[in-house]
PDB file of C-alpha atoms in Angstrom:
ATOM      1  CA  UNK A   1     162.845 101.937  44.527  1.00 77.00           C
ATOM      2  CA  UNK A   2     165.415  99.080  44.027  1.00 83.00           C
ATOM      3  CA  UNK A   3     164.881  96.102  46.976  1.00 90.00           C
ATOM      4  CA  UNK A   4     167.237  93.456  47.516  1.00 94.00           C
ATOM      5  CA  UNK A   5     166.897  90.184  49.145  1.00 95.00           C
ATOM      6  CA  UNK A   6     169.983  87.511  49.394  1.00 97.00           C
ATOM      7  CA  UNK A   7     169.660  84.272  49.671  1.00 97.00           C
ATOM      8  CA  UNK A   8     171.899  80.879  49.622  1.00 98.00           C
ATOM      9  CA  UNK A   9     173.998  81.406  52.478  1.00 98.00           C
ATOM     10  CA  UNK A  10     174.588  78.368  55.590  1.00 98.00           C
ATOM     11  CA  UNK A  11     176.603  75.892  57.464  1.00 98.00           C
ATOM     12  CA  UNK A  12     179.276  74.467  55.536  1.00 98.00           C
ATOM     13  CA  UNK A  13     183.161  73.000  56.057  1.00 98.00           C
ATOM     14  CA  UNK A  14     186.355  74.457  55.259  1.00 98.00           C
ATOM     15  CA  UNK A  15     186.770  73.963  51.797  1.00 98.00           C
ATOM     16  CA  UNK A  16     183.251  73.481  50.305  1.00 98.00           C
ATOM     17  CA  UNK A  17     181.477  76.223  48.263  1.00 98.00           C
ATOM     18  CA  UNK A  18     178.482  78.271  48.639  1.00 98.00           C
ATOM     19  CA  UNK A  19     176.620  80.241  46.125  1.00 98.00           C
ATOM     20  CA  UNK A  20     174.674  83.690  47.066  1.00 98.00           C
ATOM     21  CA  UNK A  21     172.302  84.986  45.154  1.00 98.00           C
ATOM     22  CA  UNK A  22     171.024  88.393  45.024  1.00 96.00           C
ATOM     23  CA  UNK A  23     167.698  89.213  43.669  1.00 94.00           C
ATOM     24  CA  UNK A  24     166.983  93.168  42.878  1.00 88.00           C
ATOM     25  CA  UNK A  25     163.673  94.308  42.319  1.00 87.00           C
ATOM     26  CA  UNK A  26     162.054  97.214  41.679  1.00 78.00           C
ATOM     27  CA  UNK A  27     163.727  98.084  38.741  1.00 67.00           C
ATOM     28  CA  UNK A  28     166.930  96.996  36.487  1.00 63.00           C
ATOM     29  CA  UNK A  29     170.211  97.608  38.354  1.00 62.00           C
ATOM     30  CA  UNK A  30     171.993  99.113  35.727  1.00 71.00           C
ATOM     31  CA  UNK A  31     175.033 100.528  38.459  1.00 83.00           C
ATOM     32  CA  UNK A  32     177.020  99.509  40.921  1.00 90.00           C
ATOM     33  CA  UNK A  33     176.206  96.210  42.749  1.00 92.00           C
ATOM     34  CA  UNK A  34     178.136  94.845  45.367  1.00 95.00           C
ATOM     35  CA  UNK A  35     178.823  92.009  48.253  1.00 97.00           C
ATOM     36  CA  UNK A  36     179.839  92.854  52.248  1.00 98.00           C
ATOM     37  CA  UNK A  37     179.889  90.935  54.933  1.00 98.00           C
ATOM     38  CA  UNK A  38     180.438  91.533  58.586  1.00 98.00           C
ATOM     39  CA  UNK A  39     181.377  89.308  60.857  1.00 97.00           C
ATOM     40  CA  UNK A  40     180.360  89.588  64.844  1.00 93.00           C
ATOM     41  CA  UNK A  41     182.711  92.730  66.312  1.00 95.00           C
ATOM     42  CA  UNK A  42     184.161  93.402  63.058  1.00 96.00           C
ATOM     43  CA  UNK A  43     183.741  96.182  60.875  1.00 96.00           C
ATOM     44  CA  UNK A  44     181.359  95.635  57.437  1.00 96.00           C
ATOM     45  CA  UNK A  45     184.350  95.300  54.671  1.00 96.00           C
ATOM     46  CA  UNK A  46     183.620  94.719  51.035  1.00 97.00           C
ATOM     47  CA  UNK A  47     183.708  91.817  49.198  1.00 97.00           C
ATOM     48  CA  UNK A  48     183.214  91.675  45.491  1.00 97.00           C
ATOM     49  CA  UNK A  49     181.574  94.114  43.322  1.00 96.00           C
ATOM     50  CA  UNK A  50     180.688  94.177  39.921  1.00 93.00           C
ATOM     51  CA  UNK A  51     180.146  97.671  37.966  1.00 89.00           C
ATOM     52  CA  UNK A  52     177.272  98.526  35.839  1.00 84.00           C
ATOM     53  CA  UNK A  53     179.717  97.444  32.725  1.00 84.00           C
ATOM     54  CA  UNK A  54     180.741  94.265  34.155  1.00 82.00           C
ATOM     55  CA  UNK A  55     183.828  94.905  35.189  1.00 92.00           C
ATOM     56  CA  UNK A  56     184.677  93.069  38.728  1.00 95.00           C
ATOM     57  CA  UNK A  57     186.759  93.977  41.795  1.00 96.00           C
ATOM     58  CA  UNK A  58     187.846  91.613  45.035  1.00 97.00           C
ATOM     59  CA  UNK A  59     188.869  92.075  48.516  1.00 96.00           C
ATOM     60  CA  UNK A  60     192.748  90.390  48.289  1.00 97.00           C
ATOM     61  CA  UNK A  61     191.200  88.116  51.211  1.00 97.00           C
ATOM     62  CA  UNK A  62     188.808  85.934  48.560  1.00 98.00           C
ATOM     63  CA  UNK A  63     190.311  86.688  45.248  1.00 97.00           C
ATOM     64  CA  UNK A  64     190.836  83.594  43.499  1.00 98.00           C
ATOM     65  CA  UNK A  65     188.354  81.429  45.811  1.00 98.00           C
ATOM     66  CA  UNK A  66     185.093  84.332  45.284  1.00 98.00           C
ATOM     67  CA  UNK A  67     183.473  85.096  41.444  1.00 98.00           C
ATOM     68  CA  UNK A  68     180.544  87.819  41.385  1.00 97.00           C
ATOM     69  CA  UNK A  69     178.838  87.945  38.736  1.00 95.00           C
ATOM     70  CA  UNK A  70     175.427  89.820  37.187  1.00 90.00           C
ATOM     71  CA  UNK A  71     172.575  88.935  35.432  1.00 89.00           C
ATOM     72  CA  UNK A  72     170.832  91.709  34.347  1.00 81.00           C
ATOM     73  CA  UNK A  73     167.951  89.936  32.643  1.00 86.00           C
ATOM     74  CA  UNK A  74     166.913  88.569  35.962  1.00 88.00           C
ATOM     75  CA  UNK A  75     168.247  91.514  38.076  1.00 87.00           C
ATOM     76  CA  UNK A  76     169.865  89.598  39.497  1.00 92.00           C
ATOM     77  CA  UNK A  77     173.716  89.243  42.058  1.00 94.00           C
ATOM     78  CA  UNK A  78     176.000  86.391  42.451  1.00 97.00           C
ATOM     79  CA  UNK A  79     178.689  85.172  44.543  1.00 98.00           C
ATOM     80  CA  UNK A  80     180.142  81.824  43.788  1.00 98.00           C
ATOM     81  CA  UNK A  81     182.412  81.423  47.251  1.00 98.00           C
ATOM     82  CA  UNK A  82     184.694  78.505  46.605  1.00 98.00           C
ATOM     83  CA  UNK A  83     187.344  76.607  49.001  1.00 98.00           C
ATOM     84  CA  UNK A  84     185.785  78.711  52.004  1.00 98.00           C
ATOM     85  CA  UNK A  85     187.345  79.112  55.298  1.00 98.00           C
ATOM     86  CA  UNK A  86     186.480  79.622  58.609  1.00 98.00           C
ATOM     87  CA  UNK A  87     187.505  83.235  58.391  1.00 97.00           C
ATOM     88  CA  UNK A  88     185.063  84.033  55.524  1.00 98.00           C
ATOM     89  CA  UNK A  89     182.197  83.142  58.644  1.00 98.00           C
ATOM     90  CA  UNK A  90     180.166  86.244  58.667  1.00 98.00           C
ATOM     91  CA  UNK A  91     176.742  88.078  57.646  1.00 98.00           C
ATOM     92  CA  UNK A  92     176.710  88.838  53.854  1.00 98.00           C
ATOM     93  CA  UNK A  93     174.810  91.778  52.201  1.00 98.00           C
ATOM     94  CA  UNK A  94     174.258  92.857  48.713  1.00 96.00           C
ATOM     95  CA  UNK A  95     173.958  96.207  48.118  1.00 95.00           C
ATOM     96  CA  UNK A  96     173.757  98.571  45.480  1.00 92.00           C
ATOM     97  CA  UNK A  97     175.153 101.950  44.998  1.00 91.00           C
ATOM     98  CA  UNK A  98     172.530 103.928  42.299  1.00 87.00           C
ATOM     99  CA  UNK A  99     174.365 107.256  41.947  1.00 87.00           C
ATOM    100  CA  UNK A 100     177.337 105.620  40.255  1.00 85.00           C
ATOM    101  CA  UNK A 101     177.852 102.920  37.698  1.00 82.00           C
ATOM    102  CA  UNK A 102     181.522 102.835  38.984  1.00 86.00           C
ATOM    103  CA  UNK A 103     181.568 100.425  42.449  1.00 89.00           C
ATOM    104  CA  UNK A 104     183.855 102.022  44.783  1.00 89.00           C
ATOM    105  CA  UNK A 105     185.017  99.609  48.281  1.00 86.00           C
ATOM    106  CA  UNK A 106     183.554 102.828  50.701  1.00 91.00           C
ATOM    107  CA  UNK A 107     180.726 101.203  52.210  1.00 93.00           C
ATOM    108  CA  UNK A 108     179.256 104.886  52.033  1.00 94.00           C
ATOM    109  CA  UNK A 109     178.571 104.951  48.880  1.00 93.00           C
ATOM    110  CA  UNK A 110     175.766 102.289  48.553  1.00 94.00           C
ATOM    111  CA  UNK A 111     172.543 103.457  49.784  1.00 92.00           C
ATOM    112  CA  UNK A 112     170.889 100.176  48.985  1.00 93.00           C
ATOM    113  CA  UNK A 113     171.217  97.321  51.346  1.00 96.00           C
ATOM    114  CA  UNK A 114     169.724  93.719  51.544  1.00 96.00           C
ATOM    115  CA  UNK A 115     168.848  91.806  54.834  1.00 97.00           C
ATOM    116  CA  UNK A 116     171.882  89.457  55.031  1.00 98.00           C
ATOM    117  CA  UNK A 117     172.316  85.545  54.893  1.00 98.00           C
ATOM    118  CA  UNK A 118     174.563  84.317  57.281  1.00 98.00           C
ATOM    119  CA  UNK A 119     177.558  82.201  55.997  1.00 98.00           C
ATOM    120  CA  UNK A 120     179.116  79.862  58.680  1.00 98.00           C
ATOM    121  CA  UNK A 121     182.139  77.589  57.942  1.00 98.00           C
ATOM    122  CA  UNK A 122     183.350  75.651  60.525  1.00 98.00           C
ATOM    123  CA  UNK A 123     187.241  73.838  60.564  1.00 94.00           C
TER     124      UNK A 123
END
């Protein structure tokens, strides 16, 4: 079984950057790998993802400011957030889809969920 466990999130100001980090053991996650975040009475909405060939997808909300990225060597899950904003505040998971190598935005699909680090940005 693939376990995953984020880490890097906290308190910062409007404009600074944070970088999340993702660490998947268990075995090599060779599909689908992904970043949500939810933030208090929302629904969970996806983030980034990165498929199993490196190609990289982004919610229109953080493209430009968000990079995910992979390392498969460590198995492990980025997310360089840059020029945050208040409205990025929320609960961030990684999680992994394993029955596709193709990441899809249906928070359905991934099977394989981390416990969250809460990112907080304040104005």
């Amino acid at each position: 079984q693939v376990y995953l466990a984020e880490s890097g999130g906290g308190s910062v100001q409007a404009g600074e950057s944070l970088r999340l980090s993702c660490v998947a053991s268990g075995s090599s996650p060779s599909y689908c790998l992904a970043w949500f975040r939810q933030a208090p009475g929302k629904e969970r909405e996806g983030v980034a993802a990165a498929d199993s060939d490196g190609t990289t997808s982004y919610a229109d909300s953080v493209k430009g400011r968000f990079t995910i990225s992979r390392d498969d060597a460590t198995n492990t899950l980025y997310l360089q957030m840059n020029d945050l904003r208040p409205e990025d505040t929320a609960m961030y998971y990684c999680a992994a889809d394993t029955a596709h190598l193709i990441c899809s935005e249906d928070v359905q699909r991934y099977n394989i969920w981390g416990q969250g680090t809460q990112v907080t940005v304040s104005s």
